[in-house]
Tab-separated table of C-alpha atoms in Angstrom:
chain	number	residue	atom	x	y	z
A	163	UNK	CA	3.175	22.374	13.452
A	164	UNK	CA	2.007	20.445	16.510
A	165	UNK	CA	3.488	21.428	19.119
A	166	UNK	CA	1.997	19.074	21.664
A	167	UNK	CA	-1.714	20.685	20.602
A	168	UNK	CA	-2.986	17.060	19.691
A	169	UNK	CA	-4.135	15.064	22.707
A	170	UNK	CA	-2.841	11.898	21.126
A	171	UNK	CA	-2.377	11.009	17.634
A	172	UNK	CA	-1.257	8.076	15.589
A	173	UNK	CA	2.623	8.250	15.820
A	174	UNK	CA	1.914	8.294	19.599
A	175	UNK	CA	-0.354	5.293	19.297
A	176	UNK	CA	1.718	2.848	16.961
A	177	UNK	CA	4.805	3.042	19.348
A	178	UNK	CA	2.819	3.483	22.965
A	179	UNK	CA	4.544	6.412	23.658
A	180	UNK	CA	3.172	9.241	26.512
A	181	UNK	CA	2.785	12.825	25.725
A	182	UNK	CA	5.992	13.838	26.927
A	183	UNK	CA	8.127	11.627	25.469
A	184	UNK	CA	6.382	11.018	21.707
A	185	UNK	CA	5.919	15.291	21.974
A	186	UNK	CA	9.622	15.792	22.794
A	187	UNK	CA	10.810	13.636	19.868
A	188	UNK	CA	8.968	14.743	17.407
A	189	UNK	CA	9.479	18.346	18.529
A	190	UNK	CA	12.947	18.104	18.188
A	191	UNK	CA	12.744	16.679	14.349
A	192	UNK	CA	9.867	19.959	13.497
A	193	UNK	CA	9.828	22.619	11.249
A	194	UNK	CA	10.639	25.222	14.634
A	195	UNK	CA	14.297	23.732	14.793
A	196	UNK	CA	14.782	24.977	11.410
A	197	UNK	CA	15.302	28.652	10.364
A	198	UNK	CA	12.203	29.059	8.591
A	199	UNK	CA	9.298	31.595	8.839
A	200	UNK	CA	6.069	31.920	8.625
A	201	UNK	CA	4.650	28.601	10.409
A	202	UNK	CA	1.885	28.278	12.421
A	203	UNK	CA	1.046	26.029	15.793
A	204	UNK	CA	-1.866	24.596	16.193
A	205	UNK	CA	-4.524	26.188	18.765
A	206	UNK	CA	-6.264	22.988	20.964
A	207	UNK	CA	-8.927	25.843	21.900
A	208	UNK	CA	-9.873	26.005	17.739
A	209	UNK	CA	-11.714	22.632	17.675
A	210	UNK	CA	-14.642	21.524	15.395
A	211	UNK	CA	-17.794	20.443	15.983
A	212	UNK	CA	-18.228	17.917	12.806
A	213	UNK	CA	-20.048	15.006	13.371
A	214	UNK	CA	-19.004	11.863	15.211
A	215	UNK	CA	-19.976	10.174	12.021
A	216	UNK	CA	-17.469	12.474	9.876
A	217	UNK	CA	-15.323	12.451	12.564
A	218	UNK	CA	-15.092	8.628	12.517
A	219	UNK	CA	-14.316	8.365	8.610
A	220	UNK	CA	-11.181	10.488	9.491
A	221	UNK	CA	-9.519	8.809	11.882
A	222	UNK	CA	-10.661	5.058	10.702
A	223	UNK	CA	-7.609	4.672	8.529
A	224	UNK	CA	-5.132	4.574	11.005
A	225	UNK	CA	-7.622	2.608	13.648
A	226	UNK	CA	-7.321	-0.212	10.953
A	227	UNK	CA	-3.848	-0.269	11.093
A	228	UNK	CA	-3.230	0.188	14.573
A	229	UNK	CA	-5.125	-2.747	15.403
A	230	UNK	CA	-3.795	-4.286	12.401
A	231	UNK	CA	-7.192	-5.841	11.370
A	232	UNK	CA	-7.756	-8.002	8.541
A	233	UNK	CA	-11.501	-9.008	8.614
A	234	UNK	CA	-14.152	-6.271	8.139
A	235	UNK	CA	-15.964	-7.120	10.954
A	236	UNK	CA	-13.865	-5.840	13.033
A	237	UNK	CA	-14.306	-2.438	12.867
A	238	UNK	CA	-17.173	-2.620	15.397
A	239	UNK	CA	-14.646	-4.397	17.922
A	240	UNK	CA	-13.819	-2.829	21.115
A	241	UNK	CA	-10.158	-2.266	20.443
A	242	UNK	CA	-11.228	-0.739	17.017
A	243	UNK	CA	-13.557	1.960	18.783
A	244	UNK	CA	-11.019	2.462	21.500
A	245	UNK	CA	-8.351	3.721	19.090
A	246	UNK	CA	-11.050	5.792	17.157
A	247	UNK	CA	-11.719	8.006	20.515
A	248	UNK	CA	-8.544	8.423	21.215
A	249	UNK	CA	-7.810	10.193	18.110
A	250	UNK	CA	-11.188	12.420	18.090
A	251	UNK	CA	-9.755	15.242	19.134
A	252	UNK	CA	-6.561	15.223	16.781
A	253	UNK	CA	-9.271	15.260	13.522
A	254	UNK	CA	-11.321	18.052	15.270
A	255	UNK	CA	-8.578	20.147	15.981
A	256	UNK	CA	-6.337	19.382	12.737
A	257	UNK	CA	-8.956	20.104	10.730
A	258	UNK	CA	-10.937	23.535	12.445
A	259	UNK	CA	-6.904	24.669	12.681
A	260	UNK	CA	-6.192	23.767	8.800
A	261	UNK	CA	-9.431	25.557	7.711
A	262	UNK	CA	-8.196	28.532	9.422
A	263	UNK	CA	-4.769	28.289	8.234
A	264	UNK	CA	-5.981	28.374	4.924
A	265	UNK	CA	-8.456	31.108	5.041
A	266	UNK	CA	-6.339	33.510	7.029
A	267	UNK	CA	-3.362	32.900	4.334
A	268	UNK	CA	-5.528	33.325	1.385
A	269	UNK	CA	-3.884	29.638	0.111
A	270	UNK	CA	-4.724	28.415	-3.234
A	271	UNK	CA	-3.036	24.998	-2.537
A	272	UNK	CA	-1.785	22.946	0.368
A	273	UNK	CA	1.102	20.089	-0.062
A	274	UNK	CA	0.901	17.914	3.018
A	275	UNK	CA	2.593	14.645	4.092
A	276	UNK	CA	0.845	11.164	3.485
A	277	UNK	CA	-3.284	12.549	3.630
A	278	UNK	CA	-4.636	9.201	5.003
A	279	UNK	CA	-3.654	9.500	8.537
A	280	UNK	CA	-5.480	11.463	11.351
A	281	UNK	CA	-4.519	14.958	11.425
A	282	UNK	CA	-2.722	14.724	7.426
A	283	UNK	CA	-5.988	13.308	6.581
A	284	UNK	CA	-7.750	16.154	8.170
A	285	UNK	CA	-6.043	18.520	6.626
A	286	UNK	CA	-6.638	17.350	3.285
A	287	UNK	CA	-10.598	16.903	4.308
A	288	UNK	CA	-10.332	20.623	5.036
A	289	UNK	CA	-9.087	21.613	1.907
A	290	UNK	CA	-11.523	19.828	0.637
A	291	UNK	CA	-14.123	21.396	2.461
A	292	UNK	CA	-13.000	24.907	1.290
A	293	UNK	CA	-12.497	23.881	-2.780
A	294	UNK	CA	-8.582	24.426	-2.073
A	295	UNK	CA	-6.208	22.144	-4.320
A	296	UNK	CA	-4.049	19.732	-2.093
A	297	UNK	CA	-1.311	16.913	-2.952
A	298	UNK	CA	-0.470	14.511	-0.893
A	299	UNK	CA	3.760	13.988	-1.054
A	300	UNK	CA	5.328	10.535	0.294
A	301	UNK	CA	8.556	8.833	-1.079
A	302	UNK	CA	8.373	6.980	-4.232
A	303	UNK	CA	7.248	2.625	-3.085
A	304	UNK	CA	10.405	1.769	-3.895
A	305	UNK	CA	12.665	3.827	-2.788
A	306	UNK	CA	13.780	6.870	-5.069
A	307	UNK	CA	12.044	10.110	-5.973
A	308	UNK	CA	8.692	11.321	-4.765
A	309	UNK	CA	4.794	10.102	-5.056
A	310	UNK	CA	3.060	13.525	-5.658
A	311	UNK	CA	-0.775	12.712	-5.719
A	312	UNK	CA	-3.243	15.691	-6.654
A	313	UNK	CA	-6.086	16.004	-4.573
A	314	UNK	CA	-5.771	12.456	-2.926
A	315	UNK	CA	-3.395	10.296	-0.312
A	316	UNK	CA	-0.783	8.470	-0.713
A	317	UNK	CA	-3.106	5.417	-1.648
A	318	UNK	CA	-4.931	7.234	-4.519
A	319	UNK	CA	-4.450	5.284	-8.009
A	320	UNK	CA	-6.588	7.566	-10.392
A	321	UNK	CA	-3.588	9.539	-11.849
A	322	UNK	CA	-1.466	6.266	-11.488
A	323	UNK	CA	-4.421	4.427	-13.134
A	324	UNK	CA	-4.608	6.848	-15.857
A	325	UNK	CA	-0.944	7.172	-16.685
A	326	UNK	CA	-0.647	3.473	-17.058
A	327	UNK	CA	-3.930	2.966	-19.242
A	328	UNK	CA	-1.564	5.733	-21.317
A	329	UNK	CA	1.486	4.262	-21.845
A	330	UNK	CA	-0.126	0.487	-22.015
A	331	UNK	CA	0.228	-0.067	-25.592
A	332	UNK	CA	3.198	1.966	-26.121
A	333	UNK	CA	6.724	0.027	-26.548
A	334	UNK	CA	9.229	1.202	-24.600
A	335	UNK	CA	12.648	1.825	-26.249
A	336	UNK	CA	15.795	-0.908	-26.271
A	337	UNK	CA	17.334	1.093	-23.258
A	338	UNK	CA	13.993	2.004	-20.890
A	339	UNK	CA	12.801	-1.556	-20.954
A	340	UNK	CA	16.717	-2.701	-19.712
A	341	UNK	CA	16.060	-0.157	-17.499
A	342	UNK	CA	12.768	-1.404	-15.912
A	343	UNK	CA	13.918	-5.061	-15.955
A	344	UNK	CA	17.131	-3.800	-14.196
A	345	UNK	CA	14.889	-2.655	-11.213
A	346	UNK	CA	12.887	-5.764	-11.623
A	347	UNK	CA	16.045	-8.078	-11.216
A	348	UNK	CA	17.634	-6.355	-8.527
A	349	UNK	CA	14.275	-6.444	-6.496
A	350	UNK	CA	13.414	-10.384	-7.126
A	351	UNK	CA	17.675	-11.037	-6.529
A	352	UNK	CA	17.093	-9.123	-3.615
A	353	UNK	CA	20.039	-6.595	-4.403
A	354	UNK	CA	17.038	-3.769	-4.031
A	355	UNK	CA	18.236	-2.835	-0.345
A	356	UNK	CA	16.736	0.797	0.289
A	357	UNK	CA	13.208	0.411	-0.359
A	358	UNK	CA	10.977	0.978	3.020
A	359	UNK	CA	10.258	-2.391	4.038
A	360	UNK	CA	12.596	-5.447	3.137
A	361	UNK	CA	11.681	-9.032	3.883
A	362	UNK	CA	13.531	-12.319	4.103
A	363	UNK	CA	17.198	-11.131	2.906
A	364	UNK	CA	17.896	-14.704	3.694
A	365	UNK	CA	15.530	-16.724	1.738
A	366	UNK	CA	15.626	-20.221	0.969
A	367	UNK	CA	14.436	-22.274	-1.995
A	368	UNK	CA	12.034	-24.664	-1.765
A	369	UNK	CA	10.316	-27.571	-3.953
A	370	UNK	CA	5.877	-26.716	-4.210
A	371	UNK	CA	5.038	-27.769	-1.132
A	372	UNK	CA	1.004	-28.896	-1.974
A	373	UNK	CA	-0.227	-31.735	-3.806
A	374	UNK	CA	-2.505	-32.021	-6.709
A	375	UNK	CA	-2.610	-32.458	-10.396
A	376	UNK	CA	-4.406	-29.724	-11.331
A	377	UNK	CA	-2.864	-26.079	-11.879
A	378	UNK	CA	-0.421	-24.742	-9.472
A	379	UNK	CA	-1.937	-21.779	-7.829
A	380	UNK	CA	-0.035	-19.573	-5.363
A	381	UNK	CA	-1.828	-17.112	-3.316
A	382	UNK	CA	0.033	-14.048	-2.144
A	383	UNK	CA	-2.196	-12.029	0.453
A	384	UNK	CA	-1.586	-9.064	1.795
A	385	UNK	CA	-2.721	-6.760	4.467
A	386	UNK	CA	-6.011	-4.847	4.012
A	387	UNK	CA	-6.235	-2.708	7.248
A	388	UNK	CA	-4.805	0.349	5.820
A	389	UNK	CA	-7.529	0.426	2.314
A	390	UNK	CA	-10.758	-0.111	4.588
A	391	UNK	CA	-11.451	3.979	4.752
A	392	UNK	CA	-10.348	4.482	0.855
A	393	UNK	CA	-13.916	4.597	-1.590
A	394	UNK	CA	-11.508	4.356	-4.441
A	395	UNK	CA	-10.092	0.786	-3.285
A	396	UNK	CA	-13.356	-0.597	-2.074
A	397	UNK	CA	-14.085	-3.784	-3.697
A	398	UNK	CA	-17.779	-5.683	-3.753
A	399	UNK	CA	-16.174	-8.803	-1.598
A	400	UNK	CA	-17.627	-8.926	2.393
A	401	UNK	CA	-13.775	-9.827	2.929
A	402	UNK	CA	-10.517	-11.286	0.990
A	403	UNK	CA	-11.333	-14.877	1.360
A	404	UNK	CA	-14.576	-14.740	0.123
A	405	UNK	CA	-12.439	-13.525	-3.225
A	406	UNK	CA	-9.899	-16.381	-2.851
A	407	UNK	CA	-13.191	-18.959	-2.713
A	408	UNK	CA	-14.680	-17.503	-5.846
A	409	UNK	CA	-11.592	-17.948	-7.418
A	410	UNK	CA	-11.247	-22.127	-6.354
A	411	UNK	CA	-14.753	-22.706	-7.314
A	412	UNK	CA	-13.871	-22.027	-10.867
A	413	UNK	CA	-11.250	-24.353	-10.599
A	414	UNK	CA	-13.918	-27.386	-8.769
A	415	UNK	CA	-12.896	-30.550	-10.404
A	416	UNK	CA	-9.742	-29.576	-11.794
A	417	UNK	CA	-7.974	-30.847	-8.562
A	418	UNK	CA	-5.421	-27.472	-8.058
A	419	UNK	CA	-2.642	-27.529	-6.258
A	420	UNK	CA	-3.021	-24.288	-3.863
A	421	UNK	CA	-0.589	-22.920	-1.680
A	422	UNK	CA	-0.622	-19.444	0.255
A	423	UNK	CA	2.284	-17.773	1.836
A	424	UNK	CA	1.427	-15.917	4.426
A	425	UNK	CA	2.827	-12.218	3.987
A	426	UNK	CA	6.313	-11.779	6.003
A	427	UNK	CA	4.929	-8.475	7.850
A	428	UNK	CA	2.262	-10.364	9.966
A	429	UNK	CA	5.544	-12.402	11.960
A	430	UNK	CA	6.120	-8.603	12.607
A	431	UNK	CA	5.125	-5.739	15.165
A	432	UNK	CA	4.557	-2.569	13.231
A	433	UNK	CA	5.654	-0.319	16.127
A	434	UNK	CA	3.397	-2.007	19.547
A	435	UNK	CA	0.777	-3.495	16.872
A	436	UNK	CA	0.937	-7.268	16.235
A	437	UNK	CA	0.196	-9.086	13.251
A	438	UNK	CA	-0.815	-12.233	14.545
A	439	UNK	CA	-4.447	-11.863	13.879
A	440	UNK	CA	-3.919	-11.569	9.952
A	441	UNK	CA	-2.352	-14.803	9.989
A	442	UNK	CA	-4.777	-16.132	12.268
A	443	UNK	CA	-7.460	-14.956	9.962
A	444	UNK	CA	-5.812	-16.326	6.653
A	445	UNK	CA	-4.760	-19.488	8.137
A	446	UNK	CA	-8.351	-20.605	9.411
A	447	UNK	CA	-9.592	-19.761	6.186
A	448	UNK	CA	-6.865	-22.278	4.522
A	449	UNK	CA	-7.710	-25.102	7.043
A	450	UNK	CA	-11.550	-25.199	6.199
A	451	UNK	CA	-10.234	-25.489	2.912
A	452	UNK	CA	-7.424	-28.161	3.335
A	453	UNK	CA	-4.886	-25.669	1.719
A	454	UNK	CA	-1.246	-25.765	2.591
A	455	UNK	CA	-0.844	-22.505	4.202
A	456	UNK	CA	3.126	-20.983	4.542
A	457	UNK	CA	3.443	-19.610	7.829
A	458	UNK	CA	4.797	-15.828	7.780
A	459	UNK	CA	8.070	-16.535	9.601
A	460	UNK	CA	9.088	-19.296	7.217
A	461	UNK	CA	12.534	-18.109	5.085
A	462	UNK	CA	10.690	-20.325	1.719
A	463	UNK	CA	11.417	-17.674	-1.035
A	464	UNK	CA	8.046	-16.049	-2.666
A	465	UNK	CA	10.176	-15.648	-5.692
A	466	UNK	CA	10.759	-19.481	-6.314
A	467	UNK	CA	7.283	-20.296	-5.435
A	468	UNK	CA	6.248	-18.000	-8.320
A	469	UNK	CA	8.863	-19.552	-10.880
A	470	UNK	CA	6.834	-22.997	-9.733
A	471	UNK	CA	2.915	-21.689	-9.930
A	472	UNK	CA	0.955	-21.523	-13.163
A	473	UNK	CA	-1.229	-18.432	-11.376
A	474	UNK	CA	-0.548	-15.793	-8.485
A	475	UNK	CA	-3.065	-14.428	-6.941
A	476	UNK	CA	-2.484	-11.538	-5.477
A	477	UNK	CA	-4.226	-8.255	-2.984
A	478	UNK	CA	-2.854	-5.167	-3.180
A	479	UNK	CA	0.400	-6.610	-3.467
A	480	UNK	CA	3.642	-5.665	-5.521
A	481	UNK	CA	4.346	-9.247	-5.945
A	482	UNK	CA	2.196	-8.757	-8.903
A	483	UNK	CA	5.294	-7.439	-11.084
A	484	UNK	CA	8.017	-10.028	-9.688
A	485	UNK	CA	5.213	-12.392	-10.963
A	486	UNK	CA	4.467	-10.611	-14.536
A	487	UNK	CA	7.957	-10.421	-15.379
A	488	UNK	CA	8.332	-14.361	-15.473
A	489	UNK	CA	5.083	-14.160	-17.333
A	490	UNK	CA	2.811	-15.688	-15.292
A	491	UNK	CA	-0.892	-15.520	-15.044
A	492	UNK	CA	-1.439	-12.923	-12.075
A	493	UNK	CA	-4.822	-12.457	-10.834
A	494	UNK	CA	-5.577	-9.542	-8.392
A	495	UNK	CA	-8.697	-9.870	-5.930
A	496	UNK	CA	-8.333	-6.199	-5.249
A	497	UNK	CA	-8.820	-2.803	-6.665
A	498	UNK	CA	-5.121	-2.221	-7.736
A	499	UNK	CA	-1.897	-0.152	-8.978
A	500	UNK	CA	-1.813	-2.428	-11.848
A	501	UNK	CA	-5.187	-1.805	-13.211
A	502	UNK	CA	-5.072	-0.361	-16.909
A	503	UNK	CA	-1.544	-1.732	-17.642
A	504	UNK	CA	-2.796	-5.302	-18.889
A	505	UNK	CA	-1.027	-7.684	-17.952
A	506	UNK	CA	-3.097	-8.601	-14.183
A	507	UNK	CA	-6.536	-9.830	-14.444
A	508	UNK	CA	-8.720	-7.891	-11.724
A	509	UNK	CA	-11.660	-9.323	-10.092
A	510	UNK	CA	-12.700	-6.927	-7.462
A	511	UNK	CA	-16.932	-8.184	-7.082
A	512	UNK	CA	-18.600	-11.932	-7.605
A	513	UNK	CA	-20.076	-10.362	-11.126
A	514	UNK	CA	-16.371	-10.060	-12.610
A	515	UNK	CA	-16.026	-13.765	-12.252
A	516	UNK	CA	-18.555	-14.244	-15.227
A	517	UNK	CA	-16.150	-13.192	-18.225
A	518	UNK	CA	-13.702	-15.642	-15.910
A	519	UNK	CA	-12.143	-18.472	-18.064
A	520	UNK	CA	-10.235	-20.762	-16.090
A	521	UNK	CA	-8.351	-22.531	-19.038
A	522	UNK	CA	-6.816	-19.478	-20.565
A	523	UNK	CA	-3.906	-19.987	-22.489
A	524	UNK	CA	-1.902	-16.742	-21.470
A	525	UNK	CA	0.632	-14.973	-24.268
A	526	UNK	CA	3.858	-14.608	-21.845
A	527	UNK	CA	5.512	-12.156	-24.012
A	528	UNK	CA	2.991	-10.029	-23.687
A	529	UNK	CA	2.366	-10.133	-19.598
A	530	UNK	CA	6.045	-9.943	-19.686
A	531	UNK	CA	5.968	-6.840	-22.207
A	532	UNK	CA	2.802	-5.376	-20.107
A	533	UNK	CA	5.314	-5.618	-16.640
A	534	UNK	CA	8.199	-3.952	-18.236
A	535	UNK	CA	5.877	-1.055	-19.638
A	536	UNK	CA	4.085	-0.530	-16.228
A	537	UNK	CA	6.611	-0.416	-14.097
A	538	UNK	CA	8.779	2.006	-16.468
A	539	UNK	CA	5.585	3.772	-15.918
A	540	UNK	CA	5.550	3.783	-12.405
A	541	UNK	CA	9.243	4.177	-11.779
A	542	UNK	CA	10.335	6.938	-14.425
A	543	UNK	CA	6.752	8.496	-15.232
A	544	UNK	CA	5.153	8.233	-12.110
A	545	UNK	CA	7.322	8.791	-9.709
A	546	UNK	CA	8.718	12.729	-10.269
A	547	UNK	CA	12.372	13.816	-9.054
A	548	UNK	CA	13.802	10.311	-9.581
A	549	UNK	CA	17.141	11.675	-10.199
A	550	UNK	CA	17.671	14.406	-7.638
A	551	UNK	CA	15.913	12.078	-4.833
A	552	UNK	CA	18.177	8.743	-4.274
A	553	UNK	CA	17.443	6.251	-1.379
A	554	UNK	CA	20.866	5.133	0.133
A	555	UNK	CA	19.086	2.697	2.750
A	556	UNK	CA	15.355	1.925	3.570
A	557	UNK	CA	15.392	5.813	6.092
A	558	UNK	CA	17.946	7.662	4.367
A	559	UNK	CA	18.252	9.626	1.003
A	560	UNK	CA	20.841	11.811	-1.045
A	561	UNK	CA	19.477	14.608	-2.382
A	562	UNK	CA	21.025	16.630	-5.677
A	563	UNK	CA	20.320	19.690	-7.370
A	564	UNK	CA	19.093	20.203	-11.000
A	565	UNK	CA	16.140	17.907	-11.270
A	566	UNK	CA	12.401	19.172	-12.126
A	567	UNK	CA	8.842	17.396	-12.071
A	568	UNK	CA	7.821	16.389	-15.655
C-alpha cells in the first residue's frame, strides 16, 4: 500500500485534491482497514534512478488523459510536461519499492489493478524488469465479471485478439447467440444501466442531418488520450483525422453524405479535466471539410443515426457492435478489440487503404453473424467470473460464491 509514500499521483491529479485530503480518502478505503496480513508500505527513501526517458514512458499514460489530449502534438505542450513531473517520483518509487517487494518475497507472479497508470504501471514495468509473470485485473467493459490480462494492462488486446480470431468461424448455438443479442438489445434500448460510463439516457431521434446523394457515412470518434503510451495500439496515422481524410478521398466524386457525432464524454469533466479540446480538435477538422459535425451535448441518438448510415466509422469505439448487429458496414481507423472477429474492416496506416474498395456490397448476415459471435466471445469467453461477479449499478457489484475462471 501507499500510505501517503507517493508525492502525488494520478487519483490526486484527476480530482485536484491535496495530500491530506486525497491521502486520507484513499487511506480509509486500503488494504490496512482490513484484517489482512502480510502487506507492505511503500518506503519514499527506496527510489530509482531509471532514466528520465524511461521514466517518462511510465507516467505518459495518465498525462494524456489528465490533460485529456486528442492531437499528438501535444505531448510536448506545457501542461503535458507539467503533469509528467509531477508524477516522477510516484514511477521511481512504485517501481524501486515493487522490485523489492518481489525479490524479498521470492514472488513468481504479481496480480495488480489496471497496469497503465503511474505507480500500477510501474509495478507491472518492474515485474517486467525481473522476468516475473503479472496480470493486470479491472472489471469486465460492460459491467459483469472480471478482465484478467496476462502480462499486459487493461488495454492489451493480444489474448482478446487471439480468442476472437478462435471462435470467428465457429457458430454459436440457438441459445448463446439469444444470449449475446440479449446484451446487444438491452445496450442499444438503453436498458444496460450498470456498465461504467452511461451516456444520453434521454436520447432523442432524429432525421440524417447532412446532405448529399452519395453514401451515408457516420463517423463515431472517440477519445485517443489514454492509447498514446500503448505499442500494441499504435497505428501508422500522424493523428485520427488524417484517417477520417483517407477514408473521404476514396469516396471523391461520389458526393457522401458525412456526419460525425461528437463523443458524449468530451461535454464532460473526467474528475477537474475538461474535454473541450477534443471537440475543439474534431470540430475544426469537420469545418475545413464542410462536414456537419454533432456537437457532444446534443441528446440526437447514435443508435438512430446508425439505423440511417450505410458505413460507421469508428476509433476505438464499442459503437462498433451496436453498428454490426444492424449489419452495417463498420470501418475502424484504429488498432481495435474487434480485430480477428470479421465483421469490422481495420485500416490502421495509409498502405491498408490499397486493398480498400469503396463500392463493396457487404453480406449483412454475416457482419450480423460476426457481432453475435464476438461479443459472445468477449462477454462469456473473455470475460472470466461472469456469474459470481454481477454489476447492480455503474460502482457497485454482488458478488456469489461457486464460480471459477475457465
Amino acid at each position: 500500500t501507499c500510505r501517503g509514500a507517493l508525492p502525488d499521483c494520478y487519483a490526486r491529479e484527476i480530482r485536484n485534491e491535496s495530500r491530506l485530503m486525497g491521502c486520507l480518502k484513499c487511506r480509509l478505503g486500503s488494504f490496512e482497514t482490513y484484517n489482512v496480513e502480510n502487506v507492505t508500505t511503500l518506503d519514499a527513501e527506496i527510489i530509482s534512478n531509471m532514466s528520465n526517458k524511461d521514466s517518462q514512458g511510465l507516467t505518459r499514460s495518465s498525462a494524456a488523459t489528465l490533460t485529456r489530449i486528442e492531437n499528438p502534438e501535444d505531448i510536448d505542450s506545457q501542461a503535458f510536461l507539467e503533469k509528467q513531473s509531477k508524477l516522477d517520483a510516484a514511477v521511481r518509487i512504485s517501481f524501486e519499492n515493487a522490485k523489492k517487494w518481489i525479490v524479498d518475497n521470492q514472488l513468481d507472479a504479481v496480480i495488480g489493478f489496471n497496469g497503465r497508470m503511474d505507480a500500477t504501471k510501474a509495478i507491472h514495468a518492474a515485474c517486467q524488469e525481473l522476468g516475473v509473470s503479472y496480470i493486470s485485473h479491472e472489471r469486465g467493459w460492460f459491467g459483469d465479471g472480471l478482465h484478467l490480462v496476462p502480462n499486459g494492462n487493461c488495454l492489451g488486446l493480444g489474448n482478446l485478439h487471439e480468442m476472437v480470431a478462435e471462435y470467428a468461424n465457429q457458430p454459436l448455438s440457438r441459445k448463446q447467440a439469444e444470449k449475446a443479442a440479449d446484451f446487444l438489445i438491452r445496450r442499444i434500448s438503453g436498458a444496460q444501466t450498470h456498465e461504467w460510463r452511461l451516456y444520453i439516457l434521454d436520447r432523442q431521434d432524429s432525421e440524417w442531418p447532412a446532405a448529399g446523394s452519395g453514401p451515408r457515412i457516420l463517423i463515431l470518434p472517440s477519445s485517443s488520450n489514454e492509447f498514446f503510451a500503448e505499442e500494441e495500439l499504435e497505428t501508422d496515422w500522424a493523428d485520427p483525422t488524417q484517417a477520417m481524410d483517407c477514408l473521404l478521398d476514396q469516396y471523391k466524386g461520389a458526393q457522401p453524405s458525412v456526419v460525425l457525432r461528437a463523443h458524449p464524454n468530451w461535454d464532460e469533466n473526467i474528475g477537474v479535466a475538461s474535454g473541450a479540446k477534443i471537440w475543439d480538435f474534431y470540430s475544426n477538422w469537420a469545418k475545413k471539410r464542410n462536414i456537419h459535425a454533432i456537437n457532444p451535448a446534443s441528446k440526437i441518438s447514435s443508435q438512430w443515426l446508425m439505423q440511417q448510415a450505410d458505413i460507421v466509422v469508428i476509433t476505438n469505439s464499442t459503437a462498433g457492435m451496436e453498428a454490426g448487429f444492424i449489419g452495417k458496414r463498420v470501418i475502424s481507423l484504429a488498432k481495435s478489440q474487434y480485430e480477428g472477429g470479421g465483421f469490422v474492416e481495420s485500416y490502421d496506416s495509409p498502405d491498408a487503404f490499397n486493398a480498400f474498395n469503396p463500392n463493396l456490397e457487404i453480406d449483412e448476415r454475416r457482419i450480423i453473424a460476426g457481432t453475435l459471435r464476438y461479443v459472445y466471445t468477449h462477454q462469456y469467453r473473455y470475460t472470466q467470473f461472469y456469474r459470481s461477479i454481477k454489476a447492480i449499478s455503474a460502482s457497485q457489484c454482488h458478488f456469489y460464491e461457486g464460480d471459477v475462471a475457465e
